[in-house]
Amino acid sequence: LSAASSWRAAAVAFTGCTLLIARGILARRRALELHRLAQRSPVLKASKLSLPSRDDQGWRAAGELLEARLRGSGSSGWLDRVAAHLPWRAAPWRGDALLLERVYQVYLPVFYWVKEMRRLTRARGGASLIGMQCLQGGGKTTLCDGLELLARSEGLNCVVASIDDFYKTHAELLALAQAYPSDPLLHGRGQPGTHDMTLLRDTLSQLRALPAGATMWVPRYDKSAHAGQGDRAPRSKWQRVTGPVDVVVLEGWCLGFRSTHDGARCPPRM
């Protein structure tokens, strides 16, 4: 009985060691494949940045943090539905493929670019200001949520502000529509010209110069107010920020757009 017990204990120990070795090999293979995936990122190519070594634990921890956030938020559900119809049955992670591309070819490289911009601008004093432009539904908000998450994990105070939170008040939008009755683009929020640019500029300036320990409030907009017409949320709903701030990210679909005075180039009613 003693010999049989010893044999079973040895077999269990051997099996456990084998599983640990196999797990280590698979983990290293996964890290290698993900590093190769990230190296093909168009963001890295455009920014001329490079990832840390594949043996560096920092980039893998950041990637795993993003993976967990995306899966936990349910934002990867549509990726799984799309991947179910793709011929990727032999791929290492099947339905994860699109999610992993997002994480390792877009989100992580953008975060490393943001950190590089912070390094280059830190000497100027104040927070670094970065604009994030993408059309509606392109994933700006999800990307910025990931940037905030990674920044916090590395001790950086990153504040994301949306241009959608700086629309004029409901009363101001009504007055704007009355002032331009023949221009439907100014009848309601959404288009350039419907934002409170003074509030936006003042907020960004205050965020960048916020002293250590000082607090301020970043506006929020309630799009459900007035039967969906929207209005600025009460101050109690605004975001509280404590300084100092390292990075301010302003996201919006029309950032960088310029006005034109050439009417011949504009479609009718614009």
Coordinates of C-alpha atoms in Angstrom, one line a residue:
L1 CA 0.0 0.0 0.0
S2 CA 2.8 2.4 0.8
A3 CA 4.6 1.6 -2.5
A4 CA 1.3 2.2 -4.4
S5 CA 0.7 5.5 -2.6
S6 CA 4.3 6.6 -3.4
W7 CA 3.8 5.6 -7.1
R8 CA 0.6 7.6 -7.3
A9 CA 2.2 10.6 -5.6
A10 CA 5.1 10.4 -8.1
A11 CA 2.7 10.2 -11.0
V12 CA 0.8 13.2 -9.8
A13 CA 4.0 15.2 -9.3
F14 CA 5.2 14.2 -12.8
T15 CA 1.9 15.1 -14.4
G16 CA 1.9 18.5 -12.6
C17 CA 5.5 19.3 -13.7
T18 CA 4.6 18.3 -17.3
L19 CA 1.5 20.6 -17.3
L20 CA 3.6 23.5 -15.9
I21 CA 6.2 23.0 -18.6
A22 CA 3.6 22.7 -21.3
R23 CA 1.8 25.8 -20.0
G24 CA 5.1 27.7 -20.0
I25 CA 5.8 26.7 -23.6
L26 CA 2.3 27.7 -24.7
A27 CA 2.5 31.0 -22.9
R28 CA 5.9 31.8 -24.5
R29 CA 4.5 30.8 -28.0
R30 CA 1.5 33.1 -27.5
A31 CA 3.7 36.0 -26.4
L32 CA 5.9 35.5 -29.5
E33 CA 2.9 35.4 -31.8
L34 CA 1.3 38.5 -30.2
H35 CA 4.5 40.4 -30.4
R36 CA 4.8 39.6 -34.1
L37 CA 1.2 40.7 -34.5
A38 CA 1.9 44.0 -32.8
Q39 CA 5.0 44.6 -34.9
R40 CA 2.8 44.6 -38.1
S41 CA 0.8 47.5 -36.7
P42 CA 0.3 50.4 -39.1
V43 CA 0.3 52.7 -36.1
L44 CA 3.9 51.7 -35.2
K45 CA 4.9 52.0 -38.9
A46 CA 3.4 55.5 -39.1
S47 CA 4.8 56.7 -35.8
K48 CA 8.2 55.1 -36.4
L49 CA 8.1 53.6 -32.9
S50 CA 9.1 50.1 -31.8
L51 CA 7.6 47.8 -29.2
P52 CA 9.7 46.7 -26.2
S53 CA 11.3 43.3 -26.4
R54 CA 9.0 40.4 -26.5
D55 CA 10.5 39.3 -23.2
D56 CA 9.5 42.5 -21.5
Q57 CA 6.6 41.9 -19.2
G58 CA 5.2 45.4 -19.3
W59 CA 3.7 45.2 -22.8
R60 CA 2.2 41.8 -22.2
A61 CA 0.6 42.9 -19.0
A62 CA -0.8 46.0 -20.8
G63 CA -2.2 43.8 -23.5
E64 CA -3.8 41.3 -21.1
L65 CA -5.4 44.3 -19.2
L66 CA -7.0 45.5 -22.4
E67 CA -8.1 42.0 -23.4
A68 CA -9.8 41.6 -20.1
R69 CA -11.5 45.0 -20.3
L70 CA -12.9 44.4 -23.8
R71 CA -14.2 41.0 -23.0
G72 CA -15.6 42.1 -19.7
S73 CA -17.4 45.1 -21.3
G74 CA -19.0 42.9 -23.9
S75 CA -17.6 45.1 -26.7
S76 CA -16.1 42.1 -28.3
G77 CA -19.4 40.4 -28.9
W78 CA -19.7 41.6 -32.5
L79 CA -16.2 40.5 -33.2
D80 CA -17.1 37.0 -32.1
R81 CA -20.1 37.0 -34.4
V82 CA -18.1 38.2 -37.4
A83 CA -15.3 35.7 -36.7
A84 CA -17.7 32.8 -36.6
H85 CA -18.2 33.2 -40.3
L86 CA -14.5 33.5 -41.2
P87 CA -12.3 30.5 -42.3
W88 CA -10.1 30.8 -39.2
R89 CA -10.8 27.4 -37.6
A90 CA -7.1 26.6 -37.5
A91 CA -6.0 30.0 -36.1
P92 CA -4.6 29.8 -32.6
W93 CA -7.4 31.9 -31.0
R94 CA -10.2 31.6 -33.6
G95 CA -12.8 34.2 -32.6
D96 CA -10.3 36.2 -30.6
A97 CA -8.4 37.1 -33.8
L98 CA -10.2 40.4 -34.5
L99 CA -10.1 41.4 -30.8
L100 CA -6.4 40.7 -30.7
E101 CA -5.8 42.8 -33.8
R102 CA -7.6 45.7 -32.1
V103 CA -5.5 45.4 -28.9
Y104 CA -2.1 44.7 -30.3
Q105 CA -2.2 46.6 -33.6
V106 CA -4.2 49.6 -32.6
Y107 CA -4.7 50.2 -28.9
L108 CA -1.3 49.3 -27.5
P109 CA 0.6 51.1 -30.3
V110 CA -1.5 54.2 -29.8
F111 CA -0.8 54.1 -26.1
Y112 CA 3.0 53.8 -26.7
W113 CA 2.7 56.7 -29.1
V114 CA 0.8 58.7 -26.4
K115 CA 3.6 57.9 -23.9
E116 CA 6.2 59.1 -26.4
M117 CA 4.3 62.4 -26.9
R118 CA 4.2 62.8 -23.2
R119 CA 8.0 62.2 -23.0
L120 CA 8.7 64.7 -25.7
T121 CA 6.4 67.5 -24.3
R122 CA 7.0 67.0 -20.6
A123 CA 9.7 69.7 -20.5
R124 CA 7.3 72.3 -21.7
G125 CA 5.3 72.0 -18.4
G126 CA 1.6 71.2 -18.0
A127 CA -0.3 68.3 -19.4
S128 CA 0.2 67.0 -23.0
L129 CA -2.8 67.7 -25.2
I130 CA -3.7 65.1 -27.8
G131 CA -6.6 65.1 -30.3
M132 CA -8.3 61.9 -31.2
Q133 CA -10.3 62.2 -34.5
C134 CA -12.5 59.5 -36.0
L135 CA -15.9 59.4 -37.5
Q136 CA -19.0 58.4 -35.5
G137 CA -19.0 54.8 -34.6
G138 CA -15.3 54.3 -35.4
G139 CA -14.3 53.3 -31.8
K140 CA -13.0 56.6 -30.4
T141 CA -14.6 56.1 -27.0
T142 CA -13.5 52.5 -26.6
L143 CA -10.0 53.4 -27.6
C144 CA -9.9 56.3 -25.2
D145 CA -11.3 54.1 -22.4
G146 CA -8.3 51.8 -23.0
L147 CA -5.9 54.7 -22.9
E148 CA -7.2 55.8 -19.6
L149 CA -7.0 52.3 -18.2
L150 CA -3.4 51.8 -19.3
A151 CA -2.3 55.2 -18.2
R152 CA -3.7 54.6 -14.7
S153 CA -1.8 51.2 -14.6
E154 CA 1.4 53.1 -15.2
G155 CA 0.7 55.9 -12.8
L156 CA -0.2 58.5 -15.4
N157 CA -3.2 60.8 -14.8
C158 CA -4.9 60.8 -18.2
V159 CA -8.2 62.7 -18.7
V160 CA -10.4 62.1 -21.7
A161 CA -12.8 64.8 -22.8
S162 CA -15.3 64.5 -25.6
I163 CA -16.3 67.3 -27.9
D164 CA -19.8 66.0 -27.5
D165 CA -19.8 67.3 -23.9
F166 CA -19.2 70.9 -25.1
Y167 CA -22.4 71.5 -27.1
K168 CA -24.2 74.7 -26.4
T169 CA -27.0 74.6 -23.9
H170 CA -30.5 73.8 -25.1
A171 CA -31.5 77.4 -24.8
E172 CA -28.5 78.5 -26.8
L173 CA -29.2 75.9 -29.5
L174 CA -32.7 77.1 -29.9
A175 CA -31.5 80.7 -30.3
L176 CA -28.9 79.5 -32.8
A177 CA -31.6 77.8 -34.9
Q178 CA -33.8 80.9 -34.8
A179 CA -30.8 83.1 -35.9
Y180 CA -30.2 80.8 -39.0
P181 CA -33.7 79.6 -40.0
S182 CA -32.6 78.5 -43.5
D183 CA -29.6 76.4 -42.3
P184 CA -30.7 73.0 -41.1
L185 CA -27.2 72.1 -40.1
L186 CA -27.5 74.6 -37.2
H187 CA -30.9 73.3 -36.1
G188 CA -29.9 71.1 -33.2
R189 CA -26.6 69.8 -31.9
G190 CA -24.0 67.8 -33.8
Q191 CA -22.4 70.0 -36.4
P192 CA -19.4 72.4 -36.0
G193 CA -21.0 75.7 -34.9
T194 CA -23.1 74.0 -32.2
H195 CA -20.3 73.8 -29.7
D196 CA -19.4 76.2 -26.9
M197 CA -15.8 76.9 -28.0
T198 CA -15.1 79.3 -25.1
L199 CA -16.0 76.6 -22.6
L200 CA -14.0 74.0 -24.5
R201 CA -10.8 76.2 -24.7
D202 CA -11.1 77.3 -21.0
T203 CA -11.6 73.7 -19.8
L204 CA -8.6 72.4 -21.8
S205 CA -6.4 75.2 -20.5
Q206 CA -7.4 74.6 -16.9
L207 CA -6.8 70.9 -17.2
R208 CA -3.3 71.4 -18.6
A209 CA -2.3 73.8 -15.9
L210 CA -4.1 72.1 -12.9
P211 CA -1.8 72.2 -9.9
A212 CA -1.1 69.2 -7.7
G213 CA -3.9 68.6 -5.3
A214 CA -6.3 71.1 -7.0
T215 CA -9.6 69.9 -8.4
M216 CA -11.8 71.0 -11.2
W217 CA -14.9 69.8 -13.0
V218 CA -15.2 68.8 -16.6
P219 CA -18.6 69.4 -18.3
R220 CA -20.9 66.5 -19.2
Y221 CA -23.8 66.7 -21.7
D222 CA -27.1 65.0 -21.3
K223 CA -28.2 63.9 -24.8
S224 CA -31.5 62.5 -23.4
A225 CA -32.7 65.9 -22.1
H226 CA -35.6 67.7 -23.8
A227 CA -36.8 64.6 -25.6
G228 CA -33.4 63.9 -27.1
Q229 CA -32.6 67.4 -28.1
G230 CA -30.0 67.5 -25.3
D231 CA -28.8 70.0 -22.7
R232 CA -25.7 70.5 -20.6
A233 CA -25.9 68.3 -17.6
P234 CA -26.1 69.9 -14.1
R235 CA -22.8 70.5 -12.4
S236 CA -23.3 67.6 -10.0
K237 CA -23.0 65.3 -13.0
W238 CA -19.7 66.7 -14.3
Q239 CA -16.4 64.7 -14.0
R240 CA -14.2 65.7 -11.0
V241 CA -10.5 65.8 -11.8
T242 CA -7.6 66.2 -9.4
G243 CA -4.3 67.6 -10.5
P244 CA -1.7 67.4 -11.8
V245 CA -2.8 66.0 -15.1
D246 CA -0.2 64.3 -17.3
V247 CA -2.2 63.8 -20.5
V248 CA -5.4 65.3 -21.8
V249 CA -7.1 63.5 -24.8
L250 CA -9.8 65.4 -26.6
E251 CA -11.9 63.1 -28.8
G252 CA -14.3 64.2 -31.5
W253 CA -15.4 63.3 -35.0
C254 CA -14.8 66.8 -36.5
L255 CA -11.4 67.6 -34.9
G256 CA -9.1 69.1 -37.5
F257 CA -11.9 70.0 -39.9
R258 CA -11.4 73.4 -41.5
S259 CA -14.1 75.8 -42.7
T260 CA -14.2 76.7 -46.4
H261 CA -15.2 80.0 -48.0
D262 CA -15.5 78.4 -51.5
G263 CA -19.2 77.9 -52.0
A264 CA -18.7 76.1 -55.2
R265 CA -17.1 73.2 -53.4
C266 CA -19.9 72.7 -50.9
P267 CA -22.9 70.5 -51.5
P268 CA -26.3 72.2 -51.6
R269 CA -27.6 73.4 -48.2
M270 CA -24.1 73.4 -46.6

